[in-house]
Amino acid sequence: MAVPHLTTALTGPLLELESRILAAQPQIEHWFRSQWNAHAVPFYGSVDLRNSGFKLAPVDMNLFPGGFNNLNPDFTPLAVQAAQSAVEKVCPEARSLLLIPENHTRNTFYLQNVATLVHIFEQAGLKVRLGTLNPQITAPTELVAANGALVTVEPIVRHGNRLTLADGFNPCVVLLNNDLSSGLPELLKGLEQHLLPPLHAGWAVRRKTNHFAAYDRVADEFARLISIDPWLINPYFAHCTGLDFHARQGEDTLAETVETMLAKIAAKYREYGIDQEPFVIVKADAGTYGMGVMTVKHPDDVRGLNRKARNKMAVVKEGLEVSEVIVQEGVYTFESIEDAVAEPVVYMMDRFVIGGFYRVHTGRGVDENLNAPGMQFLPLSFETACLPDRNATPDCPPNRFYAYGVIARLALLAAALELEATDPERD
């Protein structure tokens, strides 16, 4: 598969960052191995990256990735190996897996993602069935994915502390591909089976600010390892609580937080001679699907929002009210594919990068959230299984994609620390 033709402006400082990552590859891989010996890696995840030419940083980390259908199928063997590794860690004897998808049965592209996951785990040697939390599904129901693949979802039956299906299917492992935005179902609590990811990874309790606080620690340590300014791989962020967008409560506090953040970014831009306008992204501290997100370039942008903007920010997936936001440094994306703004999304299973894609949007700008209706996906062709070519230039595709994989794994490590810190059963 051909690598998408990628255009990146402002390659100067990024080229230096990529050069450092390339030169330090043996130390980086050794460091990652030592980190995974000390911390339990999340089962799987995807990371949204932004490459501004002067900065390469993660802006979101999803622990319930829903775009496996957008990966390059040439790399399915890599995903299968990673799946085997991930399952063996939790249950070496595992023969069967119950996959619990999202409840939305009408999104045929999401169903294609489910079919792809089933294929990966079947190839890894597991019997896979689909159990649903959707109360409207009371019998096995066949659904058709966008590519014509058939998936059958079945109601879950709980026996004691185990999840089964009506015919007695009794899996070793229960894998969530449902981000639990609407709450933590009683059905999933106190199971003796391995439930992955754990309940506290769900958006009912997870917070982006916890993740980026953990990422601060990871980025600082990694920056010391390869002697760089951590800001080059880390967006500033702040937490803002007590908001009610409908009632315009907390507007001034939010505006002050935005003002402070813009000043910090402006200082860094001056330090590096960057001739761009600083901006921040204000987004719900919990939730996904690009909902509850706005680009802000001036404190007044969050004061006196019109009704449409307030409605957009007030509620996210599953009707969750937004009272907390993360104010995150905006990272420009100066990557484009055929004149459409693009950002890389990297997929991992266990500790392995298994591929990725470019999220592309023709109707959005370089300073906007691309996770919005109208987006398209182009698979990233990680040449030679995500390994760098140390004899080539730092910005050639294998090396750029290796740099993406390194930064994505830093976010995965941050997710590991985040899940440790927020584990309700932690001693």
CSV table of N, CA and C in Angstrom, one decimal, residues 205-286:
chain,number,residue,atom,x,y,z
A,205,VAL,N,-16.2,7.7,34.7
A,205,VAL,CA,-15.3,8.1,35.8
A,205,VAL,C,-14.0,8.7,35.3
A,206,ARG,N,-13.5,8.3,34.1
A,206,ARG,CA,-12.2,8.8,33.6
A,206,ARG,C,-12.2,10.3,33.3
A,207,ARG,N,-11.1,11.0,33.5
A,207,ARG,CA,-11.0,12.4,33.1
A,207,ARG,C,-9.7,12.6,32.3
A,208,LYS,N,-9.8,13.5,31.3
A,208,LYS,CA,-8.7,13.8,30.4
A,208,LYS,C,-7.6,14.5,31.2
A,209,THR,N,-8.0,15.3,32.2
A,209,THR,CA,-6.9,16.0,33.0
A,209,THR,C,-6.1,15.0,33.8
A,210,ASN,N,-6.7,13.9,34.2
A,210,ASN,CA,-5.8,12.9,34.9
A,210,ASN,C,-4.8,12.3,33.9
A,211,HIS,N,-5.3,12.1,32.7
A,211,HIS,CA,-4.4,11.5,31.7
A,211,HIS,C,-3.2,12.4,31.4
A,212,PHE,N,-3.5,13.7,31.2
A,212,PHE,CA,-2.4,14.6,30.8
A,212,PHE,C,-1.5,15.0,32.0
A,213,ALA,N,-2.1,14.8,33.2
A,213,ALA,CA,-1.2,15.0,34.4
A,213,ALA,C,-0.2,13.8,34.4
A,214,ALA,N,-0.6,12.6,34.1
A,214,ALA,CA,0.3,11.5,34.0
A,214,ALA,C,1.3,11.7,32.8
A,215,TYR,N,0.7,12.2,31.7
A,215,TYR,CA,1.6,12.5,30.5
A,215,TYR,C,2.7,13.5,30.8
A,216,ASP,N,2.4,14.5,31.7
A,216,ASP,CA,3.4,15.4,32.1
A,216,ASP,C,4.6,14.7,32.6
A,217,ARG,N,4.4,13.7,33.5
A,217,ARG,CA,5.5,13.0,34.2
A,217,ARG,C,6.3,12.2,33.1
A,218,VAL,N,5.5,11.5,32.2
A,218,VAL,CA,6.2,10.7,31.2
A,218,VAL,C,7.0,11.6,30.2
A,219,ALA,N,6.4,12.7,29.8
A,219,ALA,CA,7.1,13.5,28.8
A,219,ALA,C,8.4,14.1,29.5
A,220,ASP,N,8.3,14.5,30.7
A,220,ASP,CA,9.5,15.1,31.4
A,220,ASP,C,10.6,14.1,31.5
A,221,GLU,N,10.3,12.8,31.8
A,221,GLU,CA,11.3,11.8,31.9
A,221,GLU,C,11.9,11.5,30.5
A,222,PHE,N,11.0,11.4,29.5
A,222,PHE,CA,11.5,11.1,28.2
A,222,PHE,C,12.3,12.2,27.6
A,223,ALA,N,11.9,13.4,27.9
A,223,ALA,CA,12.7,14.6,27.5
A,223,ALA,C,14.1,14.6,28.0
A,224,ARG,N,14.2,14.2,29.3
A,224,ARG,CA,15.6,14.1,29.9
A,224,ARG,C,16.4,13.0,29.2
A,225,LEU,N,15.7,11.9,28.9
A,225,LEU,CA,16.4,10.8,28.2
A,225,LEU,C,17.0,11.2,26.9
A,226,ILE,N,16.3,12.0,26.1
A,226,ILE,CA,16.9,12.4,24.8
A,226,ILE,C,17.3,13.9,24.7
A,227,SER,N,17.3,14.5,25.9
A,227,SER,CA,17.8,15.9,26.0
A,227,SER,C,17.1,16.9,25.1
A,228,ILE,N,15.8,17.0,25.3
A,228,ILE,CA,14.9,18.0,24.6
A,228,ILE,C,14.1,18.7,25.6
A,229,ASP,N,13.5,19.8,25.1
A,229,ASP,CA,12.5,20.6,25.9
A,229,ASP,C,11.2,19.8,25.9
A,230,PRO,N,10.7,19.4,27.0
A,230,PRO,CA,9.4,18.5,27.0
A,230,PRO,C,8.3,19.2,26.3
A,231,TRP,N,8.3,20.6,26.2
A,231,TRP,CA,7.2,21.3,25.5
A,231,TRP,C,7.1,20.8,24.1
A,232,LEU,N,8.2,20.4,23.5
A,232,LEU,CA,8.1,20.0,22.1
A,232,LEU,C,7.2,18.7,21.8
A,233,ILE,N,7.0,18.0,22.9
A,233,ILE,CA,6.1,16.8,22.8
A,233,ILE,C,4.9,16.8,23.7
A,234,ASN,N,4.7,18.0,24.4
A,234,ASN,CA,3.7,18.0,25.4
A,234,ASN,C,2.8,19.3,25.4
A,235,PRO,N,1.5,19.2,25.2
A,235,PRO,CA,0.7,20.4,25.2
A,235,PRO,C,0.4,20.8,26.7
A,236,TYR,N,0.5,22.1,26.9
A,236,TYR,CA,0.1,22.6,28.2
A,236,TYR,C,-1.4,22.3,28.4
A,237,PHE,N,-1.8,22.2,29.7
A,237,PHE,CA,-3.3,22.1,29.9
A,237,PHE,C,-3.6,22.6,31.3
A,238,ALA,N,-4.9,22.9,31.5
A,238,ALA,CA,-5.4,23.3,32.8
A,238,ALA,C,-6.8,22.7,32.9
A,239,HIS,N,-7.2,22.6,34.2
A,239,HIS,CA,-8.5,22.0,34.5
A,239,HIS,C,-9.5,23.2,35.0
A,240,CYS,N,-10.7,23.1,34.5
A,240,CYS,CA,-11.7,24.2,34.9
A,240,CYS,C,-13.0,23.5,35.3
A,241,THR,N,-13.5,23.7,36.5
A,241,THR,CA,-14.6,23.0,37.0
A,241,THR,C,-15.8,24.0,37.4
A,242,GLY,N,-16.9,23.5,37.8
A,242,GLY,CA,-18.0,24.3,38.2
A,242,GLY,C,-18.7,25.0,37.1
A,243,LEU,N,-18.7,24.5,35.9
A,243,LEU,CA,-19.2,25.2,34.7
A,243,LEU,C,-20.7,24.7,34.5
A,244,ASP,N,-21.5,25.6,34.0
A,244,ASP,CA,-22.8,25.3,33.5
A,244,ASP,C,-23.0,26.2,32.3
A,245,PHE,N,-22.8,25.6,31.1
A,245,PHE,CA,-22.8,26.4,29.9
A,245,PHE,C,-24.2,27.0,29.6
A,246,HIS,N,-25.3,26.2,30.0
A,246,HIS,CA,-26.6,26.7,29.8
A,246,HIS,C,-26.9,28.0,30.6
A,247,ALA,N,-26.4,27.9,31.9
A,247,ALA,CA,-26.7,29.0,32.8
A,247,ALA,C,-25.6,30.1,32.8
A,248,ARG,N,-24.6,29.9,31.9
A,248,ARG,CA,-23.4,30.8,31.8
A,248,ARG,C,-22.7,30.9,33.1
A,249,GLN,N,-22.7,29.8,33.9
A,249,GLN,CA,-22.0,29.8,35.2
A,249,GLN,C,-20.5,29.4,34.9
A,250,GLY,N,-19.6,30.2,35.6
A,250,GLY,CA,-18.2,29.8,35.5
A,250,GLY,C,-17.5,30.4,34.2
A,251,GLU,N,-18.2,31.3,33.5
A,251,GLU,CA,-17.6,31.9,32.3
A,251,GLU,C,-16.4,32.7,32.6
A,252,ASP,N,-16.4,33.5,33.6
A,252,ASP,CA,-15.2,34.3,33.9
A,252,ASP,C,-14.0,33.5,34.3
A,253,THR,N,-14.3,32.5,35.1
A,253,THR,CA,-13.2,31.6,35.5
A,253,THR,C,-12.6,30.9,34.3
A,254,LEU,N,-13.4,30.4,33.4
A,254,LEU,CA,-12.9,29.8,32.1
A,254,LEU,C,-12.1,30.8,31.3
A,255,ALA,N,-12.6,32.0,31.2
A,255,ALA,CA,-11.9,33.1,30.4
A,255,ALA,C,-10.6,33.4,31.0
A,256,GLU,N,-10.5,33.4,32.3
A,256,GLU,CA,-9.2,33.7,33.0
A,256,GLU,C,-8.2,32.5,32.7
A,257,THR,N,-8.7,31.3,32.8
A,257,THR,CA,-7.9,30.1,32.5
A,257,THR,C,-7.4,30.2,31.1
A,258,VAL,N,-8.2,30.5,30.2
A,258,VAL,CA,-7.8,30.6,28.7
A,258,VAL,C,-6.8,31.7,28.6
A,259,GLU,N,-6.9,32.9,29.3
A,259,GLU,CA,-6.0,34.0,29.2
A,259,GLU,C,-4.6,33.6,29.7
A,260,THR,N,-4.6,32.9,30.8
A,260,THR,CA,-3.3,32.4,31.4
A,260,THR,C,-2.6,31.4,30.4
A,261,MET,N,-3.4,30.5,29.8
A,261,MET,CA,-2.9,29.5,28.9
A,261,MET,C,-2.3,30.2,27.7
A,262,LEU,N,-3.1,31.1,27.1
A,262,LEU,CA,-2.6,31.8,25.9
A,262,LEU,C,-1.3,32.5,26.1
A,263,ALA,N,-1.1,33.1,27.3
A,263,ALA,CA,0.1,33.8,27.6
A,263,ALA,C,1.3,32.9,27.7
A,264,LYS,N,1.1,31.7,28.3
A,264,LYS,CA,2.1,30.7,28.4
A,264,LYS,C,2.6,30.2,27.0
A,265,ILE,N,1.6,30.0,26.2
A,265,ILE,CA,1.9,29.5,24.8
A,265,ILE,C,2.7,30.6,24.1
A,266,ALA,N,2.2,31.8,24.2
A,266,ALA,CA,2.8,32.9,23.5
A,266,ALA,C,4.3,33.1,23.9
A,267,ALA,N,4.6,32.9,25.2
A,267,ALA,CA,6.0,32.9,25.7
A,267,ALA,C,6.8,31.9,25.0
A,268,LYS,N,6.3,30.7,24.8
A,268,LYS,CA,7.0,29.6,24.2
A,268,LYS,C,7.2,29.9,22.7
A,269,TYR,N,6.2,30.5,22.0
A,269,TYR,CA,6.3,30.8,20.6
A,269,TYR,C,7.4,31.9,20.4
A,270,ARG,N,7.5,32.8,21.4
A,270,ARG,CA,8.6,33.8,21.3
A,270,ARG,C,9.9,33.2,21.4
A,271,GLU,N,10.0,32.3,22.4
A,271,GLU,CA,11.3,31.6,22.6
A,271,GLU,C,11.8,30.8,21.4
A,272,TYR,N,10.9,30.2,20.7
A,272,TYR,CA,11.2,29.4,19.5
A,272,TYR,C,11.1,30.2,18.2
A,273,GLY,N,10.7,31.5,18.2
A,273,GLY,CA,10.6,32.3,17.0
A,273,GLY,C,9.5,31.8,16.1
A,274,ILE,N,8.4,31.3,16.7
A,274,ILE,CA,7.3,30.8,16.0
A,274,ILE,C,6.3,31.9,15.6
A,275,ASP,N,6.0,32.1,14.4
A,275,ASP,CA,5.2,33.2,13.9
A,275,ASP,C,3.8,32.7,13.7
A,276,GLN,N,3.1,32.3,14.7
A,276,GLN,CA,1.7,31.8,14.7
A,276,GLN,C,0.9,32.3,15.8
A,277,GLU,N,-0.4,32.4,15.7
A,277,GLU,CA,-1.2,32.9,16.7
A,277,GLU,C,-1.5,31.7,17.7
A,278,PRO,N,-1.2,31.9,19.0
A,278,PRO,CA,-1.5,30.8,20.0
A,278,PRO,C,-3.0,30.6,20.0
A,279,PHE,N,-3.4,29.4,20.3
A,279,PHE,CA,-4.8,29.1,20.5
A,279,PHE,C,-5.0,27.9,21.5
A,280,VAL,N,-6.1,27.8,22.1
A,280,VAL,CA,-6.4,26.7,23.0
A,280,VAL,C,-7.6,25.9,22.5
A,281,ILE,N,-7.7,24.7,22.9
A,281,ILE,CA,-8.9,23.9,22.7
A,281,ILE,C,-9.6,23.7,24.1
A,282,VAL,N,-10.8,24.0,24.1
A,282,VAL,CA,-11.6,23.8,25.3
A,282,VAL,C,-12.5,22.6,25.0
A,283,LYS,N,-12.4,21.5,25.8
A,283,LYS,CA,-13.2,20.4,25.6
A,283,LYS,C,-13.6,19.7,26.9
A,284,ALA,N,-14.7,19.0,26.8
A,284,ALA,CA,-15.3,18.3,28.0
A,284,ALA,C,-14.2,17.4,28.6
A,285,ASP,N,-14.1,17.4,29.9
A,285,ASP,CA,-13.0,16.6,30.5
A,285,ASP,C,-13.3,15.1,30.5
A,286,ALA,N,-14.5,14.7,30.1
A,286,ALA,CA,-14.8,13.3,29.9
A,286,ALA,C,-15.6,13.2,28.6
